[in-house]
Tab-separated table of C-alpha atoms in Angstrom:
chain	number	residue	atom	x	y	z
A	1	GLU	CA	-38.454	-22.373	5.869
A	2	ALA	CA	-35.509	-19.893	7.461
A	3	GLY	CA	-31.759	-21.033	6.887
A	4	VAL	CA	-29.317	-21.389	9.538
A	5	THR	CA	-27.858	-17.959	9.889
A	6	GLN	CA	-25.007	-16.040	11.736
A	7	PHE	CA	-24.140	-13.361	12.728
A	8	PRO	CA	-21.980	-10.868	11.774
A	9	SER	CA	-21.146	-11.466	8.988
A	10	HIS	CA	-17.994	-9.743	8.840
A	11	SER	CA	-16.538	-9.386	11.806
A	12	VAL	CA	-13.125	-7.103	12.251
A	13	ILE	CA	-10.698	-6.554	15.375
A	14	GLU	CA	-7.789	-5.868	16.813
A	15	LYS	CA	-5.408	-8.364	18.712
A	16	GLY	CA	-6.478	-8.640	22.193
A	17	GLN	CA	-9.529	-8.088	21.127
A	18	THR	CA	-12.775	-10.533	21.854
A	19	VAL	CA	-15.123	-11.455	19.371
A	20	THR	CA	-18.635	-13.462	19.408
A	21	LEU	CA	-20.289	-15.256	16.618
A	22	ARG	CA	-23.345	-16.119	16.687
A	23	CYS	CA	-25.268	-18.820	14.849
A	24	ASP	CA	-28.939	-19.491	14.666
A	25	PRO	CA	-29.440	-23.208	13.502
A	26	ILE	CA	-33.049	-23.881	12.200
A	27	SER	CA	-35.987	-23.899	14.405
A	28	GLY	CA	-36.267	-27.785	15.905
A	29	HIS	CA	-32.574	-28.554	14.199
A	30	ASP	CA	-30.982	-30.339	17.621
A	31	ASN	CA	-27.348	-30.558	16.295
A	32	LEU	CA	-25.856	-27.203	15.558
A	33	TYR	CA	-21.410	-28.053	14.476
A	34	TRP	CA	-19.407	-25.231	13.869
A	35	TYR	CA	-16.861	-25.841	11.879
A	36	ARG	CA	-14.162	-22.907	9.851
A	37	ARG	CA	-11.892	-22.668	7.190
A	38	VAL	CA	-8.344	-20.525	8.167
A	39	MET	CA	-5.832	-21.069	5.277
A	40	GLY	CA	-6.571	-22.328	2.231
A	41	LYS	CA	-9.356	-24.877	0.829
A	42	GLU	CA	-10.470	-26.583	4.437
A	43	ILE	CA	-12.650	-26.541	6.301
A	44	LYS	CA	-11.744	-28.039	10.136
A	45	PHE	CA	-14.387	-29.089	12.813
A	46	LEU	CA	-14.806	-27.507	15.599
A	47	LEU	CA	-17.252	-29.494	17.709
A	48	HIS	CA	-21.007	-30.634	18.159
A	49	PHE	CA	-23.746	-29.340	20.444
A	50	VAL	CA	-26.207	-31.911	20.849
A	51	LYS	CA	-28.970	-28.927	22.464
A	52	GLU	CA	-27.118	-27.192	24.762
A	53	SER	CA	-24.722	-30.519	25.608
A	54	LYS	CA	-21.470	-30.282	24.358
A	55	GLN	CA	-21.392	-33.742	22.733
A	56	ASP	CA	-17.650	-33.375	21.037
A	57	GLU	CA	-15.325	-30.664	21.190
A	58	SER	CA	-11.602	-32.353	20.598
A	59	GLY	CA	-12.054	-29.842	17.554
A	60	MET	CA	-11.498	-26.443	19.274
A	61	PRO	CA	-7.986	-25.012	19.057
A	62	ASN	CA	-7.904	-23.806	22.848
A	63	ASN	CA	-9.244	-23.093	25.257
A	64	ARG	CA	-9.297	-19.038	24.144
A	65	PHE	CA	-12.045	-20.444	21.970
A	66	LEU	CA	-16.003	-21.167	24.534
A	67	ALA	CA	-19.013	-21.670	22.570
A	68	GLU	CA	-21.753	-21.921	24.422
A	69	ARG	CA	-25.638	-23.439	22.947
A	70	THR	CA	-27.667	-21.549	25.940
A	71	GLY	CA	-31.181	-23.421	26.348
A	72	GLY	CA	-30.429	-25.618	23.475
A	73	THR	CA	-31.582	-22.867	20.415
A	74	TYR	CA	-28.462	-20.621	19.149
A	75	SER	CA	-25.041	-20.876	19.617
A	76	THR	CA	-22.171	-18.446	20.905
A	77	LEU	CA	-19.062	-18.595	20.238
A	78	LYS	CA	-16.328	-16.769	21.743
A	79	VAL	CA	-12.930	-15.447	21.042
A	80	GLN	CA	-10.594	-13.980	24.149
A	81	PRO	CA	-8.133	-12.941	23.881
A	82	ALA	CA	-8.203	-13.350	19.437
A	83	GLU	CA	-4.542	-13.726	17.473
A	84	LEU	CA	-3.754	-13.018	14.185
A	85	GLU	CA	-4.343	-16.903	13.314
A	86	ASP	CA	-7.557	-16.472	14.690
A	87	SER	CA	-9.119	-15.316	11.101
A	88	GLY	CA	-11.067	-17.749	9.437
A	89	VAL	CA	-14.457	-17.968	8.052
A	90	TYR	CA	-16.526	-19.588	10.475
A	91	PHE	CA	-19.011	-21.567	9.502
A	92	CYS	CA	-22.263	-22.937	11.249
A	93	ALA	CA	-24.371	-25.663	10.670
A	94	SER	CA	-27.638	-27.611	11.696
A	95	SER	CA	-29.505	-30.550	11.033
A	96	PRO	CA	-32.138	-32.215	12.619
A	97	VAL	CA	-31.587	-35.420	15.351
A	98	ASP	CA	-32.564	-37.851	12.461
A	99	GLY	CA	-30.934	-35.861	9.790
A	100	TRP	CA	-27.861	-37.284	7.855
A	101	GLU	CA	-27.690	-33.813	6.250
A	102	GLN	CA	-25.699	-30.177	7.392
A	103	TYR	CA	-27.899	-27.106	6.472
A	104	PHE	CA	-24.699	-25.540	6.371
A	105	GLY	CA	-24.324	-21.275	7.713
A	106	PRO	CA	-22.792	-18.680	4.924
A	107	GLY	CA	-19.874	-17.877	7.640
A	108	THR	CA	-18.806	-14.762	9.423
A	109	ARG	CA	-15.105	-14.109	7.766
A	110	LEU	CA	-12.891	-12.967	11.112
A	111	THR	CA	-10.015	-10.533	10.568
A	112	VAL	CA	-7.539	-9.795	13.764
A	113	THR	CA	-4.973	-7.612	12.724
B	1	GLU	CA	-30.666	-14.326	-3.695
B	2	ASP	CA	-28.075	-16.424	-3.549
B	3	LYS	CA	-28.618	-20.189	-3.235
B	4	VAL	CA	-26.530	-23.401	-4.090
B	5	VAL	CA	-29.258	-26.643	-5.732
B	6	GLN	CA	-27.067	-29.966	-5.646
B	7	SER	CA	-29.075	-33.265	-6.801
B	8	PRO	CA	-29.518	-36.218	-6.269
B	9	LEU	CA	-30.281	-35.795	-3.439
B	10	SER	CA	-29.160	-39.119	-2.698
B	11	LEU	CA	-28.310	-42.030	-4.334
B	12	VAL	CA	-27.675	-45.444	-3.722
B	13	VAL	CA	-24.929	-47.423	-6.125
B	14	HIS	CA	-22.989	-50.884	-6.353
B	15	GLU	CA	-19.243	-50.935	-5.999
B	16	GLY	CA	-18.104	-50.146	-9.639
B	17	ASP	CA	-20.507	-48.215	-10.911
B	18	THR	CA	-20.180	-44.321	-11.631
B	19	VAL	CA	-21.429	-41.708	-10.767
B	20	THR	CA	-22.029	-38.117	-11.771
B	21	LEU	CA	-23.660	-35.841	-8.395
B	22	ASN	CA	-25.199	-32.494	-9.571
B	23	CYS	CA	-24.132	-28.340	-8.526
B	24	SER	CA	-25.922	-25.432	-9.713
B	25	TYR	CA	-25.327	-22.272	-8.093
B	26	GLU	CA	-27.170	-18.319	-8.414
B	27	VAL	CA	-24.158	-16.660	-6.750
B	28	THR	CA	-23.187	-12.820	-7.151
B	29	ASN	CA	-20.420	-12.032	-8.509
B	30	PHE	CA	-18.628	-16.046	-8.998
B	31	ARG	CA	-14.782	-16.333	-7.659
B	32	SER	CA	-15.096	-20.507	-7.519
B	33	LEU	CA	-16.511	-23.731	-6.956
B	34	LEU	CA	-15.129	-25.890	-4.005
B	35	TRP	CA	-16.175	-29.760	-3.444
B	36	TYR	CA	-15.865	-31.625	-0.253
B	37	LYS	CA	-16.333	-35.362	0.943
B	38	GLN	CA	-18.202	-35.041	4.543
B	39	GLU	CA	-18.283	-38.444	5.885
B	40	LYS	CA	-18.026	-37.886	10.072
B	41	LYS	CA	-16.544	-34.473	10.880
B	42	ALA	CA	-15.138	-31.745	8.855
B	43	PRO	CA	-16.029	-31.483	5.396
B	44	THR	CA	-13.077	-32.992	3.225
B	45	PHE	CA	-12.529	-30.801	0.199
B	46	LEU	CA	-11.711	-32.600	-3.113
B	47	PHE	CA	-11.296	-29.719	-5.800
B	48	MET	CA	-11.464	-25.949	-6.201
B	49	LEU	CA	-12.616	-24.870	-9.768
B	50	THR	CA	-12.627	-21.364	-10.887
B	51	SER	CA	-12.872	-21.929	-14.536
B	52	SER	CA	-14.576	-22.959	-17.576
B	53	GLY	CA	-14.185	-26.199	-19.330
B	54	ILE	CA	-10.307	-27.745	-17.072
B	55	GLU	CA	-10.885	-31.265	-15.988
B	56	LYS	CA	-9.708	-31.362	-12.525
B	57	LYS	CA	-8.802	-35.049	-11.288
B	58	SER	CA	-7.672	-37.087	-8.335
B	59	GLY	CA	-7.498	-40.942	-8.611
B	60	ARG	CA	-10.903	-42.027	-9.346
B	61	LEU	CA	-12.361	-38.987	-8.792
B	62	SER	CA	-12.970	-36.005	-11.836
B	63	SER	CA	-14.151	-31.899	-12.484
B	64	ILE	CA	-15.373	-29.480	-14.394
B	65	LEU	CA	-17.067	-26.139	-14.412
B	66	ASP	CA	-19.764	-24.667	-16.535
B	67	LYS	CA	-20.298	-20.763	-15.408
B	68	LYS	CA	-21.726	-20.305	-18.091
B	69	GLU	CA	-24.173	-22.851	-17.605
B	70	LEU	CA	-23.858	-22.070	-14.261
B	71	PHE	CA	-23.062	-25.557	-12.882
B	72	SER	CA	-20.218	-28.378	-12.128
B	73	ILE	CA	-20.492	-31.534	-11.601
B	74	LEU	CA	-18.496	-34.226	-9.588
B	75	ASN	CA	-17.821	-37.892	-11.344
B	76	ILE	CA	-16.031	-40.776	-9.532
B	77	THR	CA	-15.493	-44.088	-11.551
B	78	ALA	CA	-14.930	-47.310	-10.101
B	79	THR	CA	-16.634	-46.264	-7.376
B	80	GLN	CA	-16.369	-48.429	-3.377
B	81	THR	CA	-18.194	-48.680	-0.150
B	82	GLY	CA	-15.478	-45.926	1.014
B	83	ASP	CA	-16.354	-43.775	-1.487
B	84	SER	CA	-19.673	-42.837	0.991
B	85	ALA	CA	-20.513	-39.699	2.722
B	86	VAL	CA	-21.827	-36.662	1.194
B	87	TYR	CA	-20.497	-34.332	-1.522
B	88	LEU	CA	-21.260	-30.651	-0.564
B	89	CYS	CA	-21.238	-28.064	-2.787
B	90	ALA	CA	-20.256	-24.676	-1.830
B	91	VAL	CA	-19.173	-21.265	-4.071
B	92	GLU	CA	-17.407	-18.376	-3.217
B	93	GLY	CA	-19.307	-15.160	-4.302
B	94	TYR	CA	-18.787	-11.178	-4.014
B	95	GLY	CA	-17.245	-10.024	-0.331
B	96	GLN	CA	-15.561	-14.435	-0.906
B	97	ASN	CA	-18.773	-14.458	1.492
B	98	PHE	CA	-19.773	-18.522	0.902
B	99	VAL	CA	-22.927	-20.544	-0.237
B	100	PHE	CA	-22.847	-24.811	0.133
B	101	GLY	CA	-25.444	-26.346	-0.975
B	102	PRO	CA	-27.739	-30.063	1.047
B	103	GLY	CA	-24.855	-32.184	-0.643
B	104	THR	CA	-25.990	-35.332	-2.309
B	105	ARG	CA	-26.057	-38.562	0.282
B	106	LEU	CA	-24.024	-41.385	-1.520
B	107	SER	CA	-23.931	-44.624	-0.710
B	108	VAL	CA	-22.343	-47.528	-2.155
B	109	LEU	CA	-22.842	-50.630	-1.366
B	110	PRO	CA	-20.336	-53.889	-2.383
């Protein structure tokens, strides 16, 4: 069974540019989560999709971040325009509708210069 | 292929019990192993281990790493109902890639 995949694995962009991160959850998982690790070791929640609906987006830092999950399958997280403080590792996780465990993807490392 | 395995996947204990959670890994160019506690939203950082044999402690929680045998354990003594959560192990490897384990779901009954 394929796990959660994320693309790209690493992205380097200049301040002011736009970047789109993609997450493909495990097939059939209704729940999809975005997290990011900015500095140090803490991982911060960004938002939670249930199918194509945003269940909780309380962790989205500001309106430069836009997440979508068209059709309830893969999700994208767009940062526009990117700022230096957006650098970090962005993780995606998915879980089945009645499951407790979240399966994490490998993360996308975003570097804004 | 890099992988992280945790055991057990699920554990039910009573308050006051001591539990040991296991994490074994195969990750290219190991850099660090991290333990997280996940209750509702984002995982909460517990420990980061980089050196073998050095125990890290925080209250009732402690953890140690064995880089020769490629595993780590997380101990929780005198468990409380508030310890109920999913405990995630993540290993950081080459190029700072991250591999998460599936987690251990701990349920502490009163």
